[in-house]
Each structure stands twice: as structure tokens, then as C-alpha cells.
Phi, psi and omega in degrees: 000132181277170180289125181246158176243133177262134177265100181245106180055040176084357181252124182276121179232165181289131177271118183257337181203169179210149174245127179244125180255110184295325184294325182249358183055043182251140178238124179250127178261146182218147174271009178246159173211190183294332181284312181293335181260012182300135180093351178251174180256021184286335181271111185238158178281136178216112184292339183267007184231148171254127183262128178243141183230133180276108181271004178248007180296139181285137179231157173298141182224013185278299182249101187239143179240127176251140177249140184275129175249101189279146172081006182215142171226155181290145177288320179232147181226176181266324184220147177230126179241137178251163179057040175272128192290324187208168178292330177293322177293325175296322178297319179293326176297322178294317183290333182257011182292154181287354176236177183280092180280126183241355177200157177206159170223156187220128174074011182266334178254003180163159180296130175060032178256129180243126180242135183241149179211147176275359181267158171209182180300330181291333182258000183247015184294335182262002182257133182275127177051062180282348185250153168260135179274109178233109189305322185265003182266173179202143173247135180255117183255139179289121179274304178195155177232153181225135168249127183241130175232148182245125175256115182263119181244180186294322184245353182203171175238141183238122174267112181257128188236133176234132185235161182268352182224143180309128185253130172235118181166222180208154173235134186208163176281134180302131182091348178226061185291342182254323186271339181226078185210163176226125174277130184245130179237109172050063181227150175262341178224136179203168185211161177231123181260129183230115179284142180297325182259011181277113182296325183295332182268350171058042175286130183260143177253125181239092183085183184282119175074018181239120183238138183227152172199162180246130184240139179242130173260107187250124185280342180249150182293335191242319190242161177263128181239178182290346179277351184281157184241145174242131183237135172257112186250148185219139169236131183228134181237152166230184186283344185249315184234161175253121183246134179246126176230134181247126177243137180236129179231110180244015181291147175271097184228178178105133179283145180257119178281138178294147180225150177287145180239137181267152174222120184253126180243133180237164182267166168057072347277175179286113184237141179228143175247130181230152170257117189232178170294172186300326180274358176079012186272332187230131179283134183257132175256330177223157178202175178238149181307128180099348179295138178286119183231176177213145169264128185242120175252125188221135168276121187291327181273110181294342180267007181295140179282357186268159158236171185228157168228159187236138176210167178050052174277123185232138171258132186233154176244122185284352184280303182239021174063028173287149179206159178217136179274123181261318176238125186277187184293336177280341184101012181259145176293138180281329179213106186288349173285338178265312179215135182277182180290164178268128183226160179282144175290147178289341182275328185203142175283353179272001184239129174245142182229152172215126183272146174200158172266137185304136177222168180213169173268149184300329188265359184203154176266350180266127177241125181249128178258134176230136183217148172262124181241130181236129177282150175217153186221134005272335180224164175251134179271136177285169178243146177272123182243137176257129180228149175281132175272190185298325182272005179090002179271151179277138174225150185262142178220160181255135178223134178272074180221024185262152174296157182300141181286166176291137182237163181281176186295325181295313179296321179298321179295320177297317180297314181297322179294318180295316179295318179297319179297319180292324179294329179286337184258001178235159182284326184244138178286130181289150177265152177296313179263127179249132180266119177251140183229138177211142183234154178209148176265125181233124179259156179277177186253008191281332177076022179296323184297323181291326178294321183281351182093149181291147178288140179294144180271149178287134174277168184290342183267356181280160182287136177253129182259125181241127180251131176262187182289335181266237180282151180288140179233129177266124185236126173273119186297314180294320179296324178296320179293315180297317180298320178296320179294317178297319179298316179296318178297320177298318178297318179296320179296317178299317180296319181296316180295317180297318179297319180297312180296322180293320178295319180294316180295324180295318179295321180297318179296321179296320179294316180296320179297322179294320180294317179296324180294326181289337180275332186263317185275130178300139182245152177291172182295131182278153176285174185296317181294321180293319180294319178298322180295318180293322180296315178299324180296317179288320181296334182283359176101012178291124184290127179282164180255131180245136181242000000 
């Protein structure tokens, strides 16, 4: 099928598919197909229609993301290449193929063998057993591609984006996710306009006629995930010609600053929530968007008669109070692409785990998780959750996030007795629902900070500003130390002077007492030297004392 153009309201767009109805001899053209609609329920079965798909339609091929499908390879493919040096070279062959290549595998059917196919899970929903199960093999499926162009105008710059799959999310200027953004709903083409003098868009000027900004393509309305893209865009002018240059930086860069992590422990039973590595072995304090993590809920006492379930798990941003619900009130994940179901650990029934890839909010690096945990005895029953898979079909999963089931009177009496006994032995009565809170610092992968240069560090002699709960007070750290030292020296000097004067006065009093005693108390006969001394004292004019 050749490349066709659809006339939609006077606008010529690429025709990707067509529906032909034999009964009415009607042909419907569409700019959508199974690939652009992947993940939605828009593609439905109709016995009265023949579906045609244009496999030569042009698609964006600049910024493409492939997702790994482990343990399966296609039974039949379109092209086979031998002596391919690496999996990256196989990927480039797929992107540059003369047809719409949507998946490839490498080295699974032979050394240095690359196989390409225009099929993916989205186009194989009606075919029975299209894959071979090979435990060590993998198929790489094209998720989406983006072509980005920059239009530099006199007063603003426009980032125009075209994608191969319907996009739902937002595009915004880095650092201004709320004031300079565009919400996108089910579109293949969208754009972001940024004025050079617009403070809200934070366009930077670097030299004469050179303007720069960082743009983020975010697939979710609220949080940043590993599927998001970061673009560094530039417009440069001179006095004679207008030059447009587009720079793209997708490297995972940037230093991660250590952050304090909170751990909240509650009673009855003692339960703790931790953010750990995927296997639950190491507690994480910092991470980067896309890192494989897990939420771990654990009863600390292994002999506890309780089990727990989790519901209403929410991720929050402390800067502008943004939040997203990850586990709903029933205990089911709201979006399994962000966080999976809650399941019991294979090591202990007292431990619940949920896997997720690290994400963040656009306005902050701190992500706070809050969850309601309720104990139940003797066991907690899981809940059946229905989720859409990649092809738009519903599949059932089990999640340990359900409220405790109804129990008979005997079990209820045991529960009430245990709770009553615990209340008698503790100062505070335990609540049925326990609120657990945990925080983690998550940085993005775009590397804008490294491009702009590291921020200068404060030297020890610079002023440190400390704010209290009331009015702000500016305090110089070095001056505070010097003032304290001067105050101590002054106190020591006062004490020394007082001690000296007190000793001197004491000696004077002793001398006066001694003189008064010699006039009143009869003294024995003085020796010759003593008498001569007293005579000389009187002869010299010393006034005698008369009583």
C-alpha cells in the first residue's frame, strides 16, 4: 500500500489505515492505526468491516524508546541480518528499515543474527501463539518515537513535537512545570511556545542573540517517570542570517545529594514502611528516575498473630501539595505502569512488597509516600484487581490491599480479646488504621544541572542566614563566635579584678587588726632591736594613739 493522504476538515494528514464495508461499498480513511492506538480500547472487532493498514506511512524516528519483552521471540519475522556486531547496531537497522519496523531480537536464533519485524503485541492480538517461549531470549518492542523541531521567531521560540503513538501528558519548561506548560490529550502533534522575555518560561540568554531553555516531555499528568524525555533547545541569531540549532541531551547525569530518610513505626502490631531496592535487601535514601525500587511493609515482631493489608497509598509532593493515588481504597493499583500490586514476600507472610520504578514530581526532588495499613487476624484475604495490559485487554491480578473479610463470632471474640488485652498493657489504645509515612529524594535523568555548571559552595567565612519561627534574623557565624569569646574574656577579667581587690582588702584588714591588737593587749618586754625600731618610728613623727 502506498502512502495516502487523508483530507480531514481541509487539513491533509497521513493516512495510516482504512475500513472497507462490503455491504455498503464504503471506505473510511483514518490517520490512526493499531500502533498509534496501542494501550487504548479504540480498536474493536467488527465482522462487517475489512481493516487495511498502511505499512509505509512515515513515522518519527529521532528519539525512540524500545521496551524489553523477556523470554519470548517472534516465530516469523520480515528481515534477517547476519554478522551484526551488536544489539545497538540491530536497533539502528530497525529504525532505518524501509518499512515500519516495530520489534527486533538479537543473538537469540544464532550468533550475531538480527531479526526485524513490523509486528508488536499491539498488532498480534488476533493471532494465536505468535511467540516462542525461550527463557534466555528477549524481544525489543518500539514503544514510541518523537521528532522535535524548534521554530525560532522574533519574540519567542516554539518546540514542535510529533510522536508515533497517541500522547497523553504534558510538555513544560524545566523549572516551570505549572506556569509554562501545555496539557496534551490524545494527540500525535503538539507544541510549547516560550517567549524570550516571559519570566514564567525562564528562557535564558547566553551571549548576544543566543537563547536557551530546557524542555521536558512528561507522559503522566503529575509525576516524572523513566519514559519521559528531556530536551535542551537553543535559538541563535546574528545580524545577517537567522540560524536554528537543535540540541538534544538524554544522558543520565547529575550528582545525587544524600538526603535524610524517615522511618515511622506504629504500635499494634509494630509495622514499618521502607523504600528499598527491588529485592528488598537495602534501604534507599536517594534514587534517580527509573531506578527499580520497592515499597516494603513489614511487621517487626515475627511472632505477631497479625497480618496486614495496605490501601490508599498516596505519593505526595511537599512543595505545591501535588499528589497521586497509587493504591486505591479497594487495595488495587490505579496504574500498574507506575506501581504494581501488593504481594506477600516469599520469605515471610509478615512482609508485603510492591515494585515500582522511581518517579518524581516536576517541582520537587522529595517524594513522600503515605499509606493506611490495617492489621487483621489470623490472615488477610487478597483482592482481585482488573488491569489493562499493553494491548488494551483486561487481565486479573491479586493484591493484598483488601479490608479484612467477615469472620464468625468465635474469631471476632478472639480478635476483640486480643485487642482488649493489648489495650490493657499499653498506654495508648491502638487504632485500626495506621498511617505510615516515608520519604525519598529522587533526581531526574535529564542532566540539565551539569550543563549549567555546579553551584558554588559556601566558604566558612560567608554569612549564614538562620530563620526562626517568628521574624527572620540574620546571624553571622564568625561574628557570633568572636562575640562569645570577647564576652568570656570580659567575664574572666572582671573575676580577676574582683579577686585582686578582695585579696588586697583582706590583707589591709589583717594589718589594721594587728595594729589595734598591739595597742590594747599588753605585750612582753621587747628586745633591743624591736625597741629601737619602735623608737625610730615615734621619733620620725608617727602620731601615737591615745585611749
